[in-house]
PDB file of C-alpha atoms in Angstrom:
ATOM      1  CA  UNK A 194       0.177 -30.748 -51.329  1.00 46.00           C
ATOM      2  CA  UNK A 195      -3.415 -29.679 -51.403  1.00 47.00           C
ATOM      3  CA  UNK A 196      -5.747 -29.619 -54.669  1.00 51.00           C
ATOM      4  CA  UNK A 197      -6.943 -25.981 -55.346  1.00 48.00           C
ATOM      5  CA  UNK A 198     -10.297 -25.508 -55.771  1.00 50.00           C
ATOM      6  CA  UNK A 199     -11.570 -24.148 -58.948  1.00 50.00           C
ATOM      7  CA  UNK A 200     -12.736 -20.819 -57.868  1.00 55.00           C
ATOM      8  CA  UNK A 201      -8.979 -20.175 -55.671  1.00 60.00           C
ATOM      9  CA  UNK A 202      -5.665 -19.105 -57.021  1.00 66.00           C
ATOM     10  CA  UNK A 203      -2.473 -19.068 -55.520  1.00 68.00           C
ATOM     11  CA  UNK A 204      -0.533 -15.746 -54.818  1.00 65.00           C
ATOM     12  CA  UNK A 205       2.992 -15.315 -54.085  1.00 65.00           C
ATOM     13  CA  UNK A 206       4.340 -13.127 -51.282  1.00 62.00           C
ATOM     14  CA  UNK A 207       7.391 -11.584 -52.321  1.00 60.00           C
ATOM     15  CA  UNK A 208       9.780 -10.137 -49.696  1.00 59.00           C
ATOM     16  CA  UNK A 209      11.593  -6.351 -49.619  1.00 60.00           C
ATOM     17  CA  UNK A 210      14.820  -8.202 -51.448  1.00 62.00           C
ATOM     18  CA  UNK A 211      12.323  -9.669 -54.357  1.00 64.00           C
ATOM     19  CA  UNK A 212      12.280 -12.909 -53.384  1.00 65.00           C
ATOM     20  CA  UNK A 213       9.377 -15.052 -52.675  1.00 65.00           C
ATOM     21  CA  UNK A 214       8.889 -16.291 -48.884  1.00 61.00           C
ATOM     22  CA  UNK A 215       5.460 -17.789 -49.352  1.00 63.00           C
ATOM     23  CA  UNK A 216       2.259 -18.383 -51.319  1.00 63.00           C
ATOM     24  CA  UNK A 217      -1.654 -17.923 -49.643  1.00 63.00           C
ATOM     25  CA  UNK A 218      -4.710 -19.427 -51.516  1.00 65.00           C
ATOM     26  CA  UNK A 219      -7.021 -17.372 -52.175  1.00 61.00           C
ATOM     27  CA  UNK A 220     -10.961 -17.817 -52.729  1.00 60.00           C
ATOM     28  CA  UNK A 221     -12.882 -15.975 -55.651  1.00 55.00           C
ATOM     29  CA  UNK A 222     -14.126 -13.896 -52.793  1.00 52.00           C
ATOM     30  CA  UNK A 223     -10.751 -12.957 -51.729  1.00 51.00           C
ATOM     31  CA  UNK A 224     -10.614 -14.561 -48.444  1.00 51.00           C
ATOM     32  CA  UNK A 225      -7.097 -15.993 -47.810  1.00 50.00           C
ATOM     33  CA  UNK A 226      -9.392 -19.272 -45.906  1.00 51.00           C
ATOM     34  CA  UNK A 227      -6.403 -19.448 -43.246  1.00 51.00           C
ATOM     35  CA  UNK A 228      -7.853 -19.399 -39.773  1.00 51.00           C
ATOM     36  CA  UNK A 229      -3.975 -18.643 -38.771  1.00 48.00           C
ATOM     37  CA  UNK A 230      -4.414 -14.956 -40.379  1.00 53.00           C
ATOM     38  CA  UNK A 231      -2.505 -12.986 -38.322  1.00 53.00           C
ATOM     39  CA  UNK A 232      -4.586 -10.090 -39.550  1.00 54.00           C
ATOM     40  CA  UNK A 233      -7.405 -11.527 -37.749  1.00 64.00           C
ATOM     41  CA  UNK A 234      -5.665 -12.243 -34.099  1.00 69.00           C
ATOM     42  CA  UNK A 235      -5.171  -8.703 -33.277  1.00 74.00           C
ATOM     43  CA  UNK A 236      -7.950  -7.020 -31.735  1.00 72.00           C
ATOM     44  CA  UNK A 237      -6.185  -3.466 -31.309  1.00 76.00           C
ATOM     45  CA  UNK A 238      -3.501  -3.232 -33.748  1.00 76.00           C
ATOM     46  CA  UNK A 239      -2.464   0.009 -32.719  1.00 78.00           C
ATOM     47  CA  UNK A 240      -1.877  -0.857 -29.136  1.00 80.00           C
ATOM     48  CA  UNK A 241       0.069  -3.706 -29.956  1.00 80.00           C
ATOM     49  CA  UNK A 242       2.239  -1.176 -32.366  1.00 80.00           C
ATOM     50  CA  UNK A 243       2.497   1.336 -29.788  1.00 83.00           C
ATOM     51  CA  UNK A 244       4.128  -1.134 -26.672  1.00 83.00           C
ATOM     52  CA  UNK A 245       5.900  -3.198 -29.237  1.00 82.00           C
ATOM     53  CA  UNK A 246       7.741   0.006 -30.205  1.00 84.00           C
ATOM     54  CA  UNK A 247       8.261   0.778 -26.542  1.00 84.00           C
ATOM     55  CA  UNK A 248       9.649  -2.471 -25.708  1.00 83.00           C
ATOM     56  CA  UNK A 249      12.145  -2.331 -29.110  1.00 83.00           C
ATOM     57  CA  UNK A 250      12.878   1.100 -27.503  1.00 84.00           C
ATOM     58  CA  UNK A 251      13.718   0.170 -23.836  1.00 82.00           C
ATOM     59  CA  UNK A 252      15.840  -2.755 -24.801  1.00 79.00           C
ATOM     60  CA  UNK A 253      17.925  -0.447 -26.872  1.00 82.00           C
ATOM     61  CA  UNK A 254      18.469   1.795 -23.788  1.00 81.00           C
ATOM     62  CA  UNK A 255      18.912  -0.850 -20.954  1.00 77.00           C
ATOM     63  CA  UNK A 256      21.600  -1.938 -23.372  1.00 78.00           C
ATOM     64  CA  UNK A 257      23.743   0.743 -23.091  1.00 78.00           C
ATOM     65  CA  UNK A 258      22.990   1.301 -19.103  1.00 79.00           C
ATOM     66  CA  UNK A 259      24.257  -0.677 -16.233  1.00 82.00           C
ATOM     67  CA  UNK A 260      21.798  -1.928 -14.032  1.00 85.00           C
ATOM     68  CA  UNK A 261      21.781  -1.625 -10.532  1.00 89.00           C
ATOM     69  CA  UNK A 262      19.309  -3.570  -8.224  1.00 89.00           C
ATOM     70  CA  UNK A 263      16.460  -0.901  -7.819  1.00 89.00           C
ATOM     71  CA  UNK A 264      16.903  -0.508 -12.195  1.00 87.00           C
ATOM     72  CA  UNK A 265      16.505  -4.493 -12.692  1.00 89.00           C
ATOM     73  CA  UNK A 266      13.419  -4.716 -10.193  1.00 90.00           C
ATOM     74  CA  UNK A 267      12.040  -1.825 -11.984  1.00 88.00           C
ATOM     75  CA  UNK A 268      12.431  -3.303 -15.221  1.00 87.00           C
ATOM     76  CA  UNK A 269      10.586  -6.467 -14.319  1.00 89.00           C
ATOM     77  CA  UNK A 270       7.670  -4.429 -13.092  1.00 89.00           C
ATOM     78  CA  UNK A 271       7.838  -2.768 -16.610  1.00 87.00           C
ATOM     79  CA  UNK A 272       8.096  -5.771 -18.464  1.00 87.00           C
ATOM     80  CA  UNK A 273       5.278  -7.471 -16.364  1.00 88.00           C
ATOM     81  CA  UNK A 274       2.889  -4.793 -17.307  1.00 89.00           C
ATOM     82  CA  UNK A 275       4.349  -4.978 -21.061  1.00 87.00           C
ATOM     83  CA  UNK A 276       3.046  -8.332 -21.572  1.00 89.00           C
ATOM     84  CA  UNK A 277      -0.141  -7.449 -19.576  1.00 88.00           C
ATOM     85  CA  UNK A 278      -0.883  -5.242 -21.917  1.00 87.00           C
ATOM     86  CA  UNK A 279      -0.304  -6.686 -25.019  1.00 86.00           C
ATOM     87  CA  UNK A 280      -2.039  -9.205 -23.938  1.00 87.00           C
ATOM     88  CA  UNK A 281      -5.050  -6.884 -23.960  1.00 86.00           C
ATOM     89  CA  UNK A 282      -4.779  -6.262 -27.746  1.00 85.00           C
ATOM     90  CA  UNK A 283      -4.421  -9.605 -28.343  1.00 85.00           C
ATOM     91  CA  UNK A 284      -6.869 -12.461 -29.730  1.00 86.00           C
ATOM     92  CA  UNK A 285      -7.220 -15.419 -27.064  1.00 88.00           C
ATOM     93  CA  UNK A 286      -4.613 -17.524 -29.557  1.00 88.00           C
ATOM     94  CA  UNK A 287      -2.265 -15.220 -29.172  1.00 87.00           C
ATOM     95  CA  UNK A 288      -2.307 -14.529 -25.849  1.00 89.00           C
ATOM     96  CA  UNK A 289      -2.013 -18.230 -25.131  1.00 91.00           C
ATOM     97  CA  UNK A 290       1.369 -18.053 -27.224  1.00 90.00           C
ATOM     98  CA  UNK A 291       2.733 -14.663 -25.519  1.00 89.00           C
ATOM     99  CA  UNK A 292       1.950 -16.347 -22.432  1.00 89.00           C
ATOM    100  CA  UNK A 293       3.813 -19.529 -23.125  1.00 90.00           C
ATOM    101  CA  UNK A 294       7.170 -17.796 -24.678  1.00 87.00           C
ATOM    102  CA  UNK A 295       7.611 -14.664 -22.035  1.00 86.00           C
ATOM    103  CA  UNK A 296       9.490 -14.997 -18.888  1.00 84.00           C
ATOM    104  CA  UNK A 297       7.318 -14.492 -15.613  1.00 83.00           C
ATOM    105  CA  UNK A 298       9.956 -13.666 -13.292  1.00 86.00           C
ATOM    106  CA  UNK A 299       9.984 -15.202  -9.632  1.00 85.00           C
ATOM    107  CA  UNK A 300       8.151 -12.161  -7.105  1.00 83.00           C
ATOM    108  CA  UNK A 301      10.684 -11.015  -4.418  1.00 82.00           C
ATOM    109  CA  UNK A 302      14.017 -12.259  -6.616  1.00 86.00           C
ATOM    110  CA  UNK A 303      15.981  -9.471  -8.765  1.00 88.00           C
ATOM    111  CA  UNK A 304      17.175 -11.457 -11.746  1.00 90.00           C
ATOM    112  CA  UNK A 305      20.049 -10.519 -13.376  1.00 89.00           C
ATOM    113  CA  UNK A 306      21.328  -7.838 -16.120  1.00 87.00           C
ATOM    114  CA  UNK A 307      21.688 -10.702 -18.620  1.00 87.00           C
ATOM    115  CA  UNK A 308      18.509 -12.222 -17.531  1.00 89.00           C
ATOM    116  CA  UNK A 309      16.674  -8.834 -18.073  1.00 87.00           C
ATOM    117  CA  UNK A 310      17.964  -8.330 -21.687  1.00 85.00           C
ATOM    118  CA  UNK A 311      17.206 -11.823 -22.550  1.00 88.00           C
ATOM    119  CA  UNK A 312      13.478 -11.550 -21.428  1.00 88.00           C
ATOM    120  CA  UNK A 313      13.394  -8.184 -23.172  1.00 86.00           C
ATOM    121  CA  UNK A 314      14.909  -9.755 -26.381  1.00 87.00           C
ATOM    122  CA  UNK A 315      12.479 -12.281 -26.663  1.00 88.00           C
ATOM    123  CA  UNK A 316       9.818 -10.895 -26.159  1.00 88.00           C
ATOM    124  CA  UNK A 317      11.008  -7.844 -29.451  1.00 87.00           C
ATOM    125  CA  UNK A 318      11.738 -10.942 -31.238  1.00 88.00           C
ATOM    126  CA  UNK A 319       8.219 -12.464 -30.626  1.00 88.00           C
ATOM    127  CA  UNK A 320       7.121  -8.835 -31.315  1.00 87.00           C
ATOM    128  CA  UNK A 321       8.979  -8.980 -34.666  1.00 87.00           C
ATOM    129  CA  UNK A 322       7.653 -12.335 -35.875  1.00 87.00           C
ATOM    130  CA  UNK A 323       4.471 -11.399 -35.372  1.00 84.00           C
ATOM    131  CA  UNK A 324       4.765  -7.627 -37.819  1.00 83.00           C
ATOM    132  CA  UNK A 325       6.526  -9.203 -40.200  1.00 84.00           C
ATOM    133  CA  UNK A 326       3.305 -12.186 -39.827  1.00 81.00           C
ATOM    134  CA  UNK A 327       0.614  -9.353 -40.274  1.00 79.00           C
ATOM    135  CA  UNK A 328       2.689  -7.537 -43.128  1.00 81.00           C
ATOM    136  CA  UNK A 329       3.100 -10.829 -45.192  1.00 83.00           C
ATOM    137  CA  UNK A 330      -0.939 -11.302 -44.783  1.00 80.00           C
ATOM    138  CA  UNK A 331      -1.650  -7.495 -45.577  1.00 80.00           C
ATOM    139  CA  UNK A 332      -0.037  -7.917 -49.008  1.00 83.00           C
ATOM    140  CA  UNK A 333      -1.624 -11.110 -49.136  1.00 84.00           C
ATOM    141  CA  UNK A 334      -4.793  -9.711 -49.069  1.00 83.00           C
ATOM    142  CA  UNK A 335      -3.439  -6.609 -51.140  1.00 86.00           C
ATOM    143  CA  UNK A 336      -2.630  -9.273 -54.303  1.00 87.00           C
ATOM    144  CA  UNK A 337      -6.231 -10.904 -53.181  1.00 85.00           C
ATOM    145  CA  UNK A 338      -7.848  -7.372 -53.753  1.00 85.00           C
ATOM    146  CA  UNK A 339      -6.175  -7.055 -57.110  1.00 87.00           C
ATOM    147  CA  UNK A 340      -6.734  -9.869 -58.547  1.00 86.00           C
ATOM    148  CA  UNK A 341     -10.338  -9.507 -57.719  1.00 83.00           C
ATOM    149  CA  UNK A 342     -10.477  -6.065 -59.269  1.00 83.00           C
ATOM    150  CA  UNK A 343      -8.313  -7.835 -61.798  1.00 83.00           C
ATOM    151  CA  UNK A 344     -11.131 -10.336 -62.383  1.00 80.00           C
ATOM    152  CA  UNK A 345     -14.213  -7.809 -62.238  1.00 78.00           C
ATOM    153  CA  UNK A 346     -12.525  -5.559 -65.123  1.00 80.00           C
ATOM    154  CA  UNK A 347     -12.154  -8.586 -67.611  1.00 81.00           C
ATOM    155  CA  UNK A 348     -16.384  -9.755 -66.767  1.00 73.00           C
ATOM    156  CA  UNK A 349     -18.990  -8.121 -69.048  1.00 67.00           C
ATOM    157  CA  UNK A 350     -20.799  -5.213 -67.588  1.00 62.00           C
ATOM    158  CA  UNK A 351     -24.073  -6.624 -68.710  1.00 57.00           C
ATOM    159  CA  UNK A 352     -25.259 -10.716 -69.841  1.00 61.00           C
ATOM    160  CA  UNK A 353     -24.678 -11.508 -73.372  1.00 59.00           C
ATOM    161  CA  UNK A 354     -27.605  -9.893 -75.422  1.00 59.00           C
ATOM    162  CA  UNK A 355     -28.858  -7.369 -73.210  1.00 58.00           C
ATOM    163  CA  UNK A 356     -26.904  -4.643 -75.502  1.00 55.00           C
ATOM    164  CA  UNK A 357     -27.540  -5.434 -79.278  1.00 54.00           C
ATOM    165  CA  UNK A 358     -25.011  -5.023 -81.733  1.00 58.00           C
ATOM    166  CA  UNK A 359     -25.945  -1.920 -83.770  1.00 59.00           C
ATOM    167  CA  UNK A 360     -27.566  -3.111 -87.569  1.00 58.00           C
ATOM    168  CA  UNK A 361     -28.892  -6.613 -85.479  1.00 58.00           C
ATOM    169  CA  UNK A 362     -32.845  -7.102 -84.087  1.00 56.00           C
ATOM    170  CA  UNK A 363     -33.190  -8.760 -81.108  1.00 57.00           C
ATOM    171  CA  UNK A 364     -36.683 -10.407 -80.114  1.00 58.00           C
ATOM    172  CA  UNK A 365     -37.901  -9.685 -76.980  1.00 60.00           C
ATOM    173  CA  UNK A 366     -41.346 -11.653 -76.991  1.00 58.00           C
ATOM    174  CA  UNK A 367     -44.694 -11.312 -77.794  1.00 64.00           C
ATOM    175  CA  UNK A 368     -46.573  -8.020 -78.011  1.00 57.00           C
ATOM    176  CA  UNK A 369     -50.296  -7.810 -79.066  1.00 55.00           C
TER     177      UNK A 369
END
């Protein structure tokens, strides 16, 4: 277990059902100091939104469809370019993980239904992991924000004895 630093406090992220699933140290500055911030690995959120939505999407559909031989080649080609592009909106760490998890299917082979759906299942799942990563360190930095405004409302506005208490004199030097 690590020794906190004076100037970092722990928060606790708390999942939908109440329960905490982690804690993040955070610095006085509120930086969470993780260089694993999934926050930080995703150079064009939205794009990564938008074709993990349309993956979640298609595997729902190919689901409930048979697939004949033109539909499965097809559906390679589309989950080709689906990684292709994430990997676009992705930082370099990232990319090196999508690349190592998703299924590069063999050119001039159909693979099968089963095959398909498994690719496409992974790669929602990897998809999922990696929300559910950037939601935990949004709130992380969420708590980090509060407790810094937290922290600024309890300081003084101004150094002790720069506003006199009213009856009391205060020197303030010399004066000829």
């Amino acid at each position: 277990m690590s020794q906190q630093q004076p100037d970092e406090k722990s928060v606790v992220v708390v999942g939908p059902d109440g329960r905490p699933i982690g804690t993040v140290e955070v610095t006085a500055d509120g930086a969470t100091g993780r260089e694993d911030d999934p926050s930080r690995l995703i150079e064009q959120p939205a794009k990564v939104m938008r074709i993990g939505s349309m993956i979640k999407q298609l595997l729902e559909e190919v689901r409930a469809a048979p697939l004949d031989e033109a539909g499965r080649q097809r559906l390679v080609e589309i989950h080709r370019r689906s990684v292709d592009e994430l990997e676009d909106g992705l930082s370099p760490e990232l990319r090196d993980e999508l690349e190592r998890i998703s299924v590069r299917f063999t050119e001039g082979t159909t693979p099968s239904e089963a095959e398909l759906r498994i690719a496409q299942a992974q790669l929602v799942g990897w998809l999922e992991g990696l929300f559910h990563g950037i939601q935990a360190a949004l709130v992380a930095q969420q708590m980090a924000a509060r407790m810094q405004l937290e922290q600024m409302r309890n300081m003084p506005a101004l150094p002790p004895g720069a506003h006199p208490e009213p009856g009391k004199t205060t020197s303030t030097g010399q004066y000829l």
